[in-house]
Coordinates of C-alpha atoms and ligand atoms in Angstrom, one line a residue:
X1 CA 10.3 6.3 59.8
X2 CA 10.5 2.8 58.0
X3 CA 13.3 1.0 59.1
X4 CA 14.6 -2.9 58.0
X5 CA 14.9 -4.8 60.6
X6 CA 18.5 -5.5 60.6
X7 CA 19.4 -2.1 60.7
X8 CA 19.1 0.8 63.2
X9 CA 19.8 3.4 60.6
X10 CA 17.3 5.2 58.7
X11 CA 16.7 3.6 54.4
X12 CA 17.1 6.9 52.9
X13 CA 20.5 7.4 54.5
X14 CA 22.1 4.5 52.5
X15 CA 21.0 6.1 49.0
X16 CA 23.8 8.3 47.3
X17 CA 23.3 11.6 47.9
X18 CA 23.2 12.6 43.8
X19 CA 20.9 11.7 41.5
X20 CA 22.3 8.3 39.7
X21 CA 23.7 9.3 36.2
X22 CA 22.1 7.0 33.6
X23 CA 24.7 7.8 30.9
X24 CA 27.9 8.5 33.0
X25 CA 30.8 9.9 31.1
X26 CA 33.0 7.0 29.8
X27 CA 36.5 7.5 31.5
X28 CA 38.0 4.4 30.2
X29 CA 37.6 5.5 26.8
X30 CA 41.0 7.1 25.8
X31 CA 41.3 10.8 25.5
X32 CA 41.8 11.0 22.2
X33 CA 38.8 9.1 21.0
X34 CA 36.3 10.8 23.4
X35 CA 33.9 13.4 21.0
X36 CA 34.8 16.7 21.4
X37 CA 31.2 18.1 20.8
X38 CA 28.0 16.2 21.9
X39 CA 26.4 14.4 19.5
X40 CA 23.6 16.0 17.7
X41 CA 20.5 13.9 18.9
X42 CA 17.5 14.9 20.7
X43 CA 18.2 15.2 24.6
X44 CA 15.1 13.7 26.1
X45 CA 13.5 12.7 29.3
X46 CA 12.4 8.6 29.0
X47 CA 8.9 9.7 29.8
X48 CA 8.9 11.9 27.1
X49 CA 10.6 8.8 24.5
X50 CA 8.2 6.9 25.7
X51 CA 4.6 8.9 25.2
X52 CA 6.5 9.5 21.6
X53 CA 7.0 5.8 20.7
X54 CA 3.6 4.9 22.3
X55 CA 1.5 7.4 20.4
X56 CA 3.3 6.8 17.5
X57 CA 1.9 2.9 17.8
X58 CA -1.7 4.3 18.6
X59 CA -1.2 5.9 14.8
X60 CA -0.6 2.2 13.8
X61 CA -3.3 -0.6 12.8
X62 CA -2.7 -3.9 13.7
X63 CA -4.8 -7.2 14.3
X64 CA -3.9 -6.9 18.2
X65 CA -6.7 -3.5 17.7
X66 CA -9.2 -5.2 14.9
X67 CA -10.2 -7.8 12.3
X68 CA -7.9 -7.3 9.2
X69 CA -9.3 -9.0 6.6
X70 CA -6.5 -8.8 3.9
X71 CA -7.2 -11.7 1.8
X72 CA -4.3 -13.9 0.2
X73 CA -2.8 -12.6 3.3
X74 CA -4.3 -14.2 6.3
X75 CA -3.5 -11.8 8.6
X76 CA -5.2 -14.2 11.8
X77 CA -4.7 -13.7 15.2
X78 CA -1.4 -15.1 16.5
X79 CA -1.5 -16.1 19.7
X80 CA 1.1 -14.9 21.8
X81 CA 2.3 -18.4 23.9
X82 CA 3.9 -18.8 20.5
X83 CA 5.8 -15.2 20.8
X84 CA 6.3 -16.6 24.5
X85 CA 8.3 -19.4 23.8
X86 CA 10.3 -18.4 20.3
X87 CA 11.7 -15.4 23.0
X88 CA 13.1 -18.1 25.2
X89 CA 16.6 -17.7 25.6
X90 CA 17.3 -21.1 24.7
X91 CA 16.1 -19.9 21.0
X92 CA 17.6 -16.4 21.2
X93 CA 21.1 -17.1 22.3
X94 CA 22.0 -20.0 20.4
X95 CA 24.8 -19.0 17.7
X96 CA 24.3 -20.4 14.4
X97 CA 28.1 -21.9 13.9
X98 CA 27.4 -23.6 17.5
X99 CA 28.3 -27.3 17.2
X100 CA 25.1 -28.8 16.7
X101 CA 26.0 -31.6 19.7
X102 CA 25.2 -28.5 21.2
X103 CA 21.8 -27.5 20.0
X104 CA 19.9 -30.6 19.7
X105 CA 16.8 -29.3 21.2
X106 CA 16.5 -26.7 18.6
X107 CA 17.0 -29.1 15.6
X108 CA 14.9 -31.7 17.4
X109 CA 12.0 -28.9 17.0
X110 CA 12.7 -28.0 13.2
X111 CA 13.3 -32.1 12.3
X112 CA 9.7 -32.6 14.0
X113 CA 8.3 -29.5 12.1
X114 CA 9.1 -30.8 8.7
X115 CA 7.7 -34.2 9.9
X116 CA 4.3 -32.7 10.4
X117 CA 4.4 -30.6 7.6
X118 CA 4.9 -33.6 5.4
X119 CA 1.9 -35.1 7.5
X120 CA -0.1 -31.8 6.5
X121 CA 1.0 -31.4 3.0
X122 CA 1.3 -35.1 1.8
X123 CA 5.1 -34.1 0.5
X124 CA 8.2 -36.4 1.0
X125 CA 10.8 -33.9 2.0
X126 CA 11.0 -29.8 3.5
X127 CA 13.2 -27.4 3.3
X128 CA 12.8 -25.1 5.8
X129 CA 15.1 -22.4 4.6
X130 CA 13.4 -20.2 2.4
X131 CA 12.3 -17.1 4.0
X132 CA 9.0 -15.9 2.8
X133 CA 6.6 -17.4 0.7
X134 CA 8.1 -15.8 -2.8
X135 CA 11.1 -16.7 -1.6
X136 CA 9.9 -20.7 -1.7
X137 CA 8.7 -20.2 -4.3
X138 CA 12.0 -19.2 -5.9
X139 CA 13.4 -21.9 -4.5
X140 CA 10.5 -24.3 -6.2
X141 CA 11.5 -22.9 -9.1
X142 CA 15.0 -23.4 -9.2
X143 CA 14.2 -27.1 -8.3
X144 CA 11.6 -27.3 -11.2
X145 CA 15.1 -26.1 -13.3
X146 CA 17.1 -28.7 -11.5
X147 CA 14.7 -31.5 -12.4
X148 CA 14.6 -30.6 -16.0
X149 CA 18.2 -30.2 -16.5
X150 CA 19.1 -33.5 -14.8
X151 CA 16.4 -35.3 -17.4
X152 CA 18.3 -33.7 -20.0
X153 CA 15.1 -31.3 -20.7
X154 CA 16.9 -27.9 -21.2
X155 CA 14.5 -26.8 -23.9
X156 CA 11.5 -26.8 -21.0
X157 CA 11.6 -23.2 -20.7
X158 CA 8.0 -21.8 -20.0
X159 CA 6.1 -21.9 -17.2
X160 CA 2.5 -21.5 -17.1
X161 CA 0.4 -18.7 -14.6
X162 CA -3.5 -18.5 -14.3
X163 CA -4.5 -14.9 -14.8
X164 CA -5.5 -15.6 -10.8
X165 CA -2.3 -15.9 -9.8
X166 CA -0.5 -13.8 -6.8
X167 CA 2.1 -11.6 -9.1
X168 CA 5.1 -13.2 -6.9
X169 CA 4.2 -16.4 -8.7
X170 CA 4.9 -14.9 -12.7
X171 CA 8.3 -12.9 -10.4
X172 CA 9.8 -15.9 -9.9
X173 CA 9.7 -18.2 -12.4
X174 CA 10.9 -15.0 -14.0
X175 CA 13.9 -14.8 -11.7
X176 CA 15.0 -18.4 -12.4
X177 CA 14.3 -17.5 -16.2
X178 CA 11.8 -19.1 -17.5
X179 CA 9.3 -17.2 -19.7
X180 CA 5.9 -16.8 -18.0
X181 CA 2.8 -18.1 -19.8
X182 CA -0.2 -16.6 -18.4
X183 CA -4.1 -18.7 -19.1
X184 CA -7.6 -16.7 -18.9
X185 CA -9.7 -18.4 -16.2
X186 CA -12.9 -20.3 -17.4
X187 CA -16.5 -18.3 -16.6
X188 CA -16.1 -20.3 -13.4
X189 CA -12.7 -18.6 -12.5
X190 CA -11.0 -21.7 -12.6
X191 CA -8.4 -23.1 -14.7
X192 CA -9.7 -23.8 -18.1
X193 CA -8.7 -26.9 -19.1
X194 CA -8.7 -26.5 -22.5
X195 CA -6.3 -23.7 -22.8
X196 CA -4.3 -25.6 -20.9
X197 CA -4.2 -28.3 -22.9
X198 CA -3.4 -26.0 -26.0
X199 CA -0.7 -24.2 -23.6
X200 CA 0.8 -27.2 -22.6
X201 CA 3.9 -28.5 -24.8
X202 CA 7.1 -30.1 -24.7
X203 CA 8.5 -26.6 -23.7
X204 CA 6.4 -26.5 -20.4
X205 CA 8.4 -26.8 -17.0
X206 CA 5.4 -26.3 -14.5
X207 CA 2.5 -24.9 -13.8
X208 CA 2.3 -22.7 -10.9
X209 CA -1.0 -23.0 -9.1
X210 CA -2.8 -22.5 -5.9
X211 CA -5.7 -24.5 -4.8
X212 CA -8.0 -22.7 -3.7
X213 CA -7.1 -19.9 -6.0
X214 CA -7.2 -16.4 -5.1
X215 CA -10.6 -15.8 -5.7
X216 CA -10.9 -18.5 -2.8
X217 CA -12.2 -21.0 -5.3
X218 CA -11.6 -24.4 -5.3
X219 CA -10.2 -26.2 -8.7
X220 CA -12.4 -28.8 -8.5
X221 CA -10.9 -30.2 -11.8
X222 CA -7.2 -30.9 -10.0
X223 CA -6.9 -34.5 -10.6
X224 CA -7.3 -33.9 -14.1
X225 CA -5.0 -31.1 -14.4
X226 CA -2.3 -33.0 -12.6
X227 CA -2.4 -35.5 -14.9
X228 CA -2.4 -33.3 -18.0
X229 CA 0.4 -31.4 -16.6
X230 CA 2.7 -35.1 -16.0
X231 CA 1.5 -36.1 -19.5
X232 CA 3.0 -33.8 -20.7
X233 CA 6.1 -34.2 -18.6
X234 CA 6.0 -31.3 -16.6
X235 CA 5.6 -30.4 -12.7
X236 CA 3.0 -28.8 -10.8
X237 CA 3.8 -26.4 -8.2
X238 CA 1.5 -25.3 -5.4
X239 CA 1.4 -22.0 -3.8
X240 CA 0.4 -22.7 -0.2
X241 CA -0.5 -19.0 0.9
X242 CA -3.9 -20.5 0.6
X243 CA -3.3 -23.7 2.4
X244 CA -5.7 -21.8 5.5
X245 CA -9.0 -23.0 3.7
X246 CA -8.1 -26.9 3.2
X247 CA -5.9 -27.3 6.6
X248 CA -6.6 -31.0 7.8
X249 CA -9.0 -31.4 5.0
X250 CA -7.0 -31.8 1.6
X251 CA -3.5 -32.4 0.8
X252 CA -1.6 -31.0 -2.2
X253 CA 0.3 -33.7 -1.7
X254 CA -2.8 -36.3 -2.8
X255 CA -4.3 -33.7 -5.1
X256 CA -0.5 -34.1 -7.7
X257 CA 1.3 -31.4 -6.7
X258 CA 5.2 -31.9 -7.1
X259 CA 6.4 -29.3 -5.5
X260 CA 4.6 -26.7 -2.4
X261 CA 5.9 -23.8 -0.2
X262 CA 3.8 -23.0 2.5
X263 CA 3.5 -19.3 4.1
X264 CA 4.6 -20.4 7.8
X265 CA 4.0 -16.6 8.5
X266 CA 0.3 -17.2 7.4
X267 CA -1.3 -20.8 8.0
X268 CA 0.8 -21.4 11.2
X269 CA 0.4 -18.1 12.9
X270 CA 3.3 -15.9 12.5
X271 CA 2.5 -12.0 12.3
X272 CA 2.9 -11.2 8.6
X273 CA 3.0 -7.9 6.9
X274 CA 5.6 -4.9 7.3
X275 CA 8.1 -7.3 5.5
X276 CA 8.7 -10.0 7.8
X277 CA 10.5 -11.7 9.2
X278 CA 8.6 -15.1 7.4
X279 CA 9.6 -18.6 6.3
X280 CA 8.5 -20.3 3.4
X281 CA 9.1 -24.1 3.6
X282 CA 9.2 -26.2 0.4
X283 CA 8.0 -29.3 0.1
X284 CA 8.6 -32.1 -2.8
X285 CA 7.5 -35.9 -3.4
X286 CA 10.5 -38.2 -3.4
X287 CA 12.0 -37.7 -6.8
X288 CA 12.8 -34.6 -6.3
X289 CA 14.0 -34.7 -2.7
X290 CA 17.5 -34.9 -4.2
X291 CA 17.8 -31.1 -5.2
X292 CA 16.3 -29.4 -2.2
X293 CA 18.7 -26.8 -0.2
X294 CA 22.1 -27.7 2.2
X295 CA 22.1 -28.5 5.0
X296 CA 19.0 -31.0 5.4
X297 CA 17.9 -32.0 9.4
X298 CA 18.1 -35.8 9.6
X299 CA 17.9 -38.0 12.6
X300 CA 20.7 -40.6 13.2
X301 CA 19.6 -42.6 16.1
X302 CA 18.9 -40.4 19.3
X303 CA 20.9 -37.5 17.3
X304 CA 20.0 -34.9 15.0
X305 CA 22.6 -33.9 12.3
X306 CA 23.1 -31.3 9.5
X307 CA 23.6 -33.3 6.7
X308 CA 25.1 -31.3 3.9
X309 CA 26.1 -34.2 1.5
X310 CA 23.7 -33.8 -1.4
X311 CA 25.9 -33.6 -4.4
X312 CA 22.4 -32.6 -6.4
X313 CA 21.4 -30.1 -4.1
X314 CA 20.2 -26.5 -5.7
X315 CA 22.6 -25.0 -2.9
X316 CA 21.6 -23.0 -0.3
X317 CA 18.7 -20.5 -0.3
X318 CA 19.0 -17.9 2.7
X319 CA 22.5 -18.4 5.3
X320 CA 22.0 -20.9 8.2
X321 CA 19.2 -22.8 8.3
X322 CA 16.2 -20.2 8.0
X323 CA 14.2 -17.8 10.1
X324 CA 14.1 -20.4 13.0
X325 CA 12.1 -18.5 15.8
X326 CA 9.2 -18.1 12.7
X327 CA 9.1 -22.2 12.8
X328 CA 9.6 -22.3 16.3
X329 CA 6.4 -20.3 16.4
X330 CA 4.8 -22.4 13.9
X331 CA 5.7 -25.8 16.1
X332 CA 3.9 -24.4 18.9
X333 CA 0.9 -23.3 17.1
X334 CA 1.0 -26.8 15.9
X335 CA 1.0 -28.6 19.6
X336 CA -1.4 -26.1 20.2
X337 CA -4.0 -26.4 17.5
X338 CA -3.9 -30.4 17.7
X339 CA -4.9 -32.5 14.8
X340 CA -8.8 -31.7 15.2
X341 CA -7.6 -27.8 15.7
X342 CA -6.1 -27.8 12.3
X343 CA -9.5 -29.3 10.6
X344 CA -11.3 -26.4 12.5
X345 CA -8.9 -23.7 11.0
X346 CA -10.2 -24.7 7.7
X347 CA -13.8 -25.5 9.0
X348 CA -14.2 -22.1 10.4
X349 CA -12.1 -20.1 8.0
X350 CA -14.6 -21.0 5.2
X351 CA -18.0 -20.9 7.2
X352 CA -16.5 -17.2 7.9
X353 CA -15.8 -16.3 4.6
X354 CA -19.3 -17.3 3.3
X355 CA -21.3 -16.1 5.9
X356 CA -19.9 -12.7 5.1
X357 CA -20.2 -12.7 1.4
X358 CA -23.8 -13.5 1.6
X359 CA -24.7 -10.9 3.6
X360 CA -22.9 -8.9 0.9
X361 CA -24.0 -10.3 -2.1
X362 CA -27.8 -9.2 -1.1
X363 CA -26.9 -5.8 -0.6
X364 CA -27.1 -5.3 -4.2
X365 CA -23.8 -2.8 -4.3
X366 CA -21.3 -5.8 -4.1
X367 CA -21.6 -8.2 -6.4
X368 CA -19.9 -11.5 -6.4
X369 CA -18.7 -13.0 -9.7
X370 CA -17.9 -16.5 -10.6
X371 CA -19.6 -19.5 -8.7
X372 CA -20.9 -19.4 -5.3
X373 CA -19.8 -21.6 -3.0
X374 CA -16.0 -20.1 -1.9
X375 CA -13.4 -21.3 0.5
X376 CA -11.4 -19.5 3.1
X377 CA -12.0 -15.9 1.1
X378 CA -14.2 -14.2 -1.6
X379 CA -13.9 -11.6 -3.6
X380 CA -16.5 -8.9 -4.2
X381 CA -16.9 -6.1 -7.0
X382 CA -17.7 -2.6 -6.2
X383 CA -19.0 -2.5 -10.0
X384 CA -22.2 -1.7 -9.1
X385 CA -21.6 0.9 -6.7
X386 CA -19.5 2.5 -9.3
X387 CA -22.4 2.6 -11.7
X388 CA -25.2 3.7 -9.4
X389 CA -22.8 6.4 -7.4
X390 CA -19.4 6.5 -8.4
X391 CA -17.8 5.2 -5.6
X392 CA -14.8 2.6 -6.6
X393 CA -13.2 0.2 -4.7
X394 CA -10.2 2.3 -3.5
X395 CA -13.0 5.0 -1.7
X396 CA -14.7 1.9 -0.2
X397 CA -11.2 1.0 1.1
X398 CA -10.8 4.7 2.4
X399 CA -13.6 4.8 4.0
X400 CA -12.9 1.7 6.3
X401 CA -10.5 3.7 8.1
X402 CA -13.0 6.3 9.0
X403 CA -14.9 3.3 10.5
X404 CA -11.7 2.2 12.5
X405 CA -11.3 -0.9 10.4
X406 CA -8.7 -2.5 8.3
X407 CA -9.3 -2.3 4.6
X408 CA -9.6 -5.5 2.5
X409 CA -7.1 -6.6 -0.7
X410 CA -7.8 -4.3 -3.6
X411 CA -7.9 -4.8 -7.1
X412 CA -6.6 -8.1 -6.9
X413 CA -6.6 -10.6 -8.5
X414 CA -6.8 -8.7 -11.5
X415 CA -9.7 -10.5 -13.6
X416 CA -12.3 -8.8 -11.3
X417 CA -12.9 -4.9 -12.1
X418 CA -12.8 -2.8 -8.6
X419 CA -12.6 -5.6 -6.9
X420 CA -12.5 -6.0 -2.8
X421 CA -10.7 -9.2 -1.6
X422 CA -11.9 -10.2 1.8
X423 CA -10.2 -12.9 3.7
X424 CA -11.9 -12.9 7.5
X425 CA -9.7 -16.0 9.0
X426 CA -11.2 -18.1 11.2
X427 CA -10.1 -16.3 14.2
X428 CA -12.8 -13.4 14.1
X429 CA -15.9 -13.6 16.0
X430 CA -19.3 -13.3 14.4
X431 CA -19.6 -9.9 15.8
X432 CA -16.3 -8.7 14.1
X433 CA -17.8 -10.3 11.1
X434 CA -21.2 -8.2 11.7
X435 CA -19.6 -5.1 12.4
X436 CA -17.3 -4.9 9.3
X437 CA -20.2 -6.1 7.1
X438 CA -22.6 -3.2 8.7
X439 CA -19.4 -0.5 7.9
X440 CA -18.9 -1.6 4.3
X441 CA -23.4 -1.6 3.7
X442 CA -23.2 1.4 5.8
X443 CA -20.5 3.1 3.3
X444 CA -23.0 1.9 0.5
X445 CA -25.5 3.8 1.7
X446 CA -23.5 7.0 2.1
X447 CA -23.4 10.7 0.6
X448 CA -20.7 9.5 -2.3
X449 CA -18.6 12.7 -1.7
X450 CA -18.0 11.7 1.7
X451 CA -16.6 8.1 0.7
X452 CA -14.5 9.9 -1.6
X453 CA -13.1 12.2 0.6
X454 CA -12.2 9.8 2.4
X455 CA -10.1 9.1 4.9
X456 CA -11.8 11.9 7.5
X457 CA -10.9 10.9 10.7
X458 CA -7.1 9.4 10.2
X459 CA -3.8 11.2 11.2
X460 CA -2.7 11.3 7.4
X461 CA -5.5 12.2 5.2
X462 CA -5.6 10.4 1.5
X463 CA -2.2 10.7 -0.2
X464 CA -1.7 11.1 -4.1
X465 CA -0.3 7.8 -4.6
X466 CA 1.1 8.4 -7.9
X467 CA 2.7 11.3 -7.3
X468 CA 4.6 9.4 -4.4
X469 CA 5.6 6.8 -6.6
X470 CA 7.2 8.9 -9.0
X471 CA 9.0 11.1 -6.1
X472 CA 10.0 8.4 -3.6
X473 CA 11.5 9.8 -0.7
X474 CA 13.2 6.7 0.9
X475 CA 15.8 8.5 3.8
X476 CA 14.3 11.3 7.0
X477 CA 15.1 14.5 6.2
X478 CA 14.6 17.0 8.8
X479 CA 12.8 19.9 7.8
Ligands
PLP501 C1 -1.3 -16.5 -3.0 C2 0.0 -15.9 -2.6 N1 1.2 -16.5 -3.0 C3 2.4 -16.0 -2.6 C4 2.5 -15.0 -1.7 C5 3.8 -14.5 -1.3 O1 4.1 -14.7 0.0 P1 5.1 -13.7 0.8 O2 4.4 -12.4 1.0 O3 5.5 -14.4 2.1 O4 6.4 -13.6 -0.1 C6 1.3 -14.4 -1.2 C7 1.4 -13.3 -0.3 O5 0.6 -12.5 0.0 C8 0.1 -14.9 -1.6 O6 -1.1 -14.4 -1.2

């Protein structure tokens, strides 16, 4: 038998003699606050938790098992150094009414974030509290509000939408109550200059834009708009969630923007989707520095303080400071990616993007409408498969999960009928790109009952998803 070498007696002899009870019953707890019954949850072995917890991730899609080409989402791959170091305890422990003499590291990271995003962006000043990107954008609104009521403006009420834009952007500046003005696109799909110019008026707090839009479209005509939009003394607000397609190339900053939020949990690889957690910084150009969120990062010497004296300030946004392990994450994607990364980002994001939607565009079932040329993500119709078999863009999307793949955006952004919004990322290899081009030709091509039948092959089969909307059952019942 084995023995250690210090001691004569056998190993096994030194282990208790009964089985070691993993949940031993409490007997500091005084009697009268011990249960009386046991509770009423399952009793189960670990192995058996475990083959339950890990089949129920099997039943789950993420980008760890494929490409997931949600577009206005960027759902890239993240890498997982960035996980890595945001779990450091040094992150994790750190309490946030700690004296910051005591967390200078951490606040030495988020000061040097908002210096590169600056860099990135062109902007003057970040706030990194805001916690997801309609949340910036909130808080861009409530600045665009600040502005105009410090300038005396109160009767700038409206805020003007293109008919492209994500539906957070028309939510918020509905939240911080301004009327929403939406514009029809131009047959380009951009902004149509001059409905703007008849929309724009001495009522007009901002335009809300994104660049490129959401049909992944550059507004070529942004210099122009800027200044029609100051002329007629209002702001201009970017939406960053698209900020992928022009990373190291463009800055919103140079293009006239006022005011930005970027998607941290997007552009700078954070895993987005199932409702966070995100951050949306905001960025503004000097004037308006003034009114962004409590407490702001500033370096005094060596030190880095939290410097709440900004009698202008909106107030704060979200408690603390923000979802700090999202920027942490996003500060190590940055060292990571380099200056010349970033560029790629864009450079590869786009290359993607148009290498897929000409092999589509041939096909003859998807068509692509609006210019050619498209940035970091297209958007397809399924128009004429409808016509020549029936099949709509929801079966399509069906249908990809029978082929094991993540379904694009659908129906959105609204101006294209059954419309399939593909966003590949720059992270997917040309196979991945090959494969899901060869499923959504290959769905083209099928028997149309199958596609829409579809899902086949998935645990849950397709669900009527109006009758769930109207019967929502949000708590488990066990039946
Ligand atoms: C163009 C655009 N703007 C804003 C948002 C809102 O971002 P979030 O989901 O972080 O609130 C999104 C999200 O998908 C988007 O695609």
């Amino acid at each position: 038998m084995y023995r250690f070498a210090s001691f004569d007696e056998p190993i096994l002899n030194r282990l208790p003699q009964k089985r070691v009870e993993v949940n031993p019953e409490i007997e500091w707890v005084p009697e009268k606050l011990r249960r009386k019954t046991p509770p009423n949850i399952p009793n189960l072995e670990e192995q058996q938790v475990v083959r339950h917890f890990f089949r129920l991730s099997q039943m789950n899609y993420g980008i760890e098992n494929g490409m997931y080409p949600l577009g206005s989402c960027t759902m890239k791959y993240n890498p997982k150094i960035c996980e890595d170091i945001a779990n450091w305890r040094a992150f994790t422990d750190i309490h946030p009414y700690q004296n910051e003499s005591t967390v200078q590291g951490t606040l030495q990271i988020l000061y040097e974030l908002e210096q590169m995003l600056k860099e990135i962006t062109g902007m003057h000043a970040f706030s990194l509290q805001p916690a997801a990107g309609a949340h910036g954008e909130f808080l861009g609104m409530l600045i665009v509000r600040a502005y105009h009521e410090s300038m005396g403006n109160e009767e700038r009420r409206e805020v003007i939408v293109p008919d492209t834009a994500h539906g957070t952007n028309p939510a918020s500046a509905r939240m911080v109550g301004f009327d929403v003005i939406e514009i029809p696109s131009n047959s380009e799909g951009t902004v149509d200059l001059k409905v703007l110019e008849k929309t724009l008026s001495d009522k007009t707090a901002a335009l809300m834009l994104t660049n490129p839009n959401t049909l992944g479209i550059f507004e070529s005509d942004i210099l122009e708009i800027a200044d029609m939009v100051h002329d007629a003394g209002a702001l201009l607000y970017y939406d960053g969630a698209n900020l992928n397609a022009i990373l190291g190339k463009a800055r919103p900053g140079d293009m006239g923007f006022d005011i930005v939020h970027l998607n941290l949990h997007k552009t700078f690889s954070t895993p987005h989707g199932g409702g966070g957690p995100g951050a949306g910084p905001v960025g503004v150009k000097e004037s308006l520095s003034k009114f962004l969120p409590v407490p702001r990062i500033k370096k005094e010497g060596n030190r880095y303080v939290l410097d709440y004296n900004y009698p202008h300030s909106v107030g704060k946004v979200r408690d603390f400071y923000g979802n700090i392990e999202v920027c942490i994450k996003a500060y190590v994607y940055l060292l990571l990616m380099g200056r010349n990364g970033l560029k790629e980002v864009a450079e590869i994001s786009v290359l993607n993007s148009n290498y897929m939607k000409e092999k589509l565009k041939k096909s003859g079932f998807y068509h692509l409408p609006y210019r050619d040329l498209r940035k970091h993500e297209f958007v397809v119709s399924c128009e004429p498969l409808r016509e020549k078999k029936g099949v709509r863009a929801i079966d399509v999307a069906k249908r990809l999960l029978d082929y094991g793949l993540h379904p694009p955006t659908i129906y959105f952004p609204l101006i294209v009928k059954e419309a399939l919004m593909i966003e590949p990322t720059e992270t997917e290899t040309k196979e991945d790109l090959d494969r899901y081009v060869e499923a959504l030709l290959s769905i083209a091509n099928e028997d149309p009952e199958i596609v829409k039948e579809a899902p086949s092959k998935t645990p849950n089969r397709r669900i009527d998803e109006a009758f769930a909307a109207k019967n929502l059952v949000l708590t488990w019942k066990d039946i």
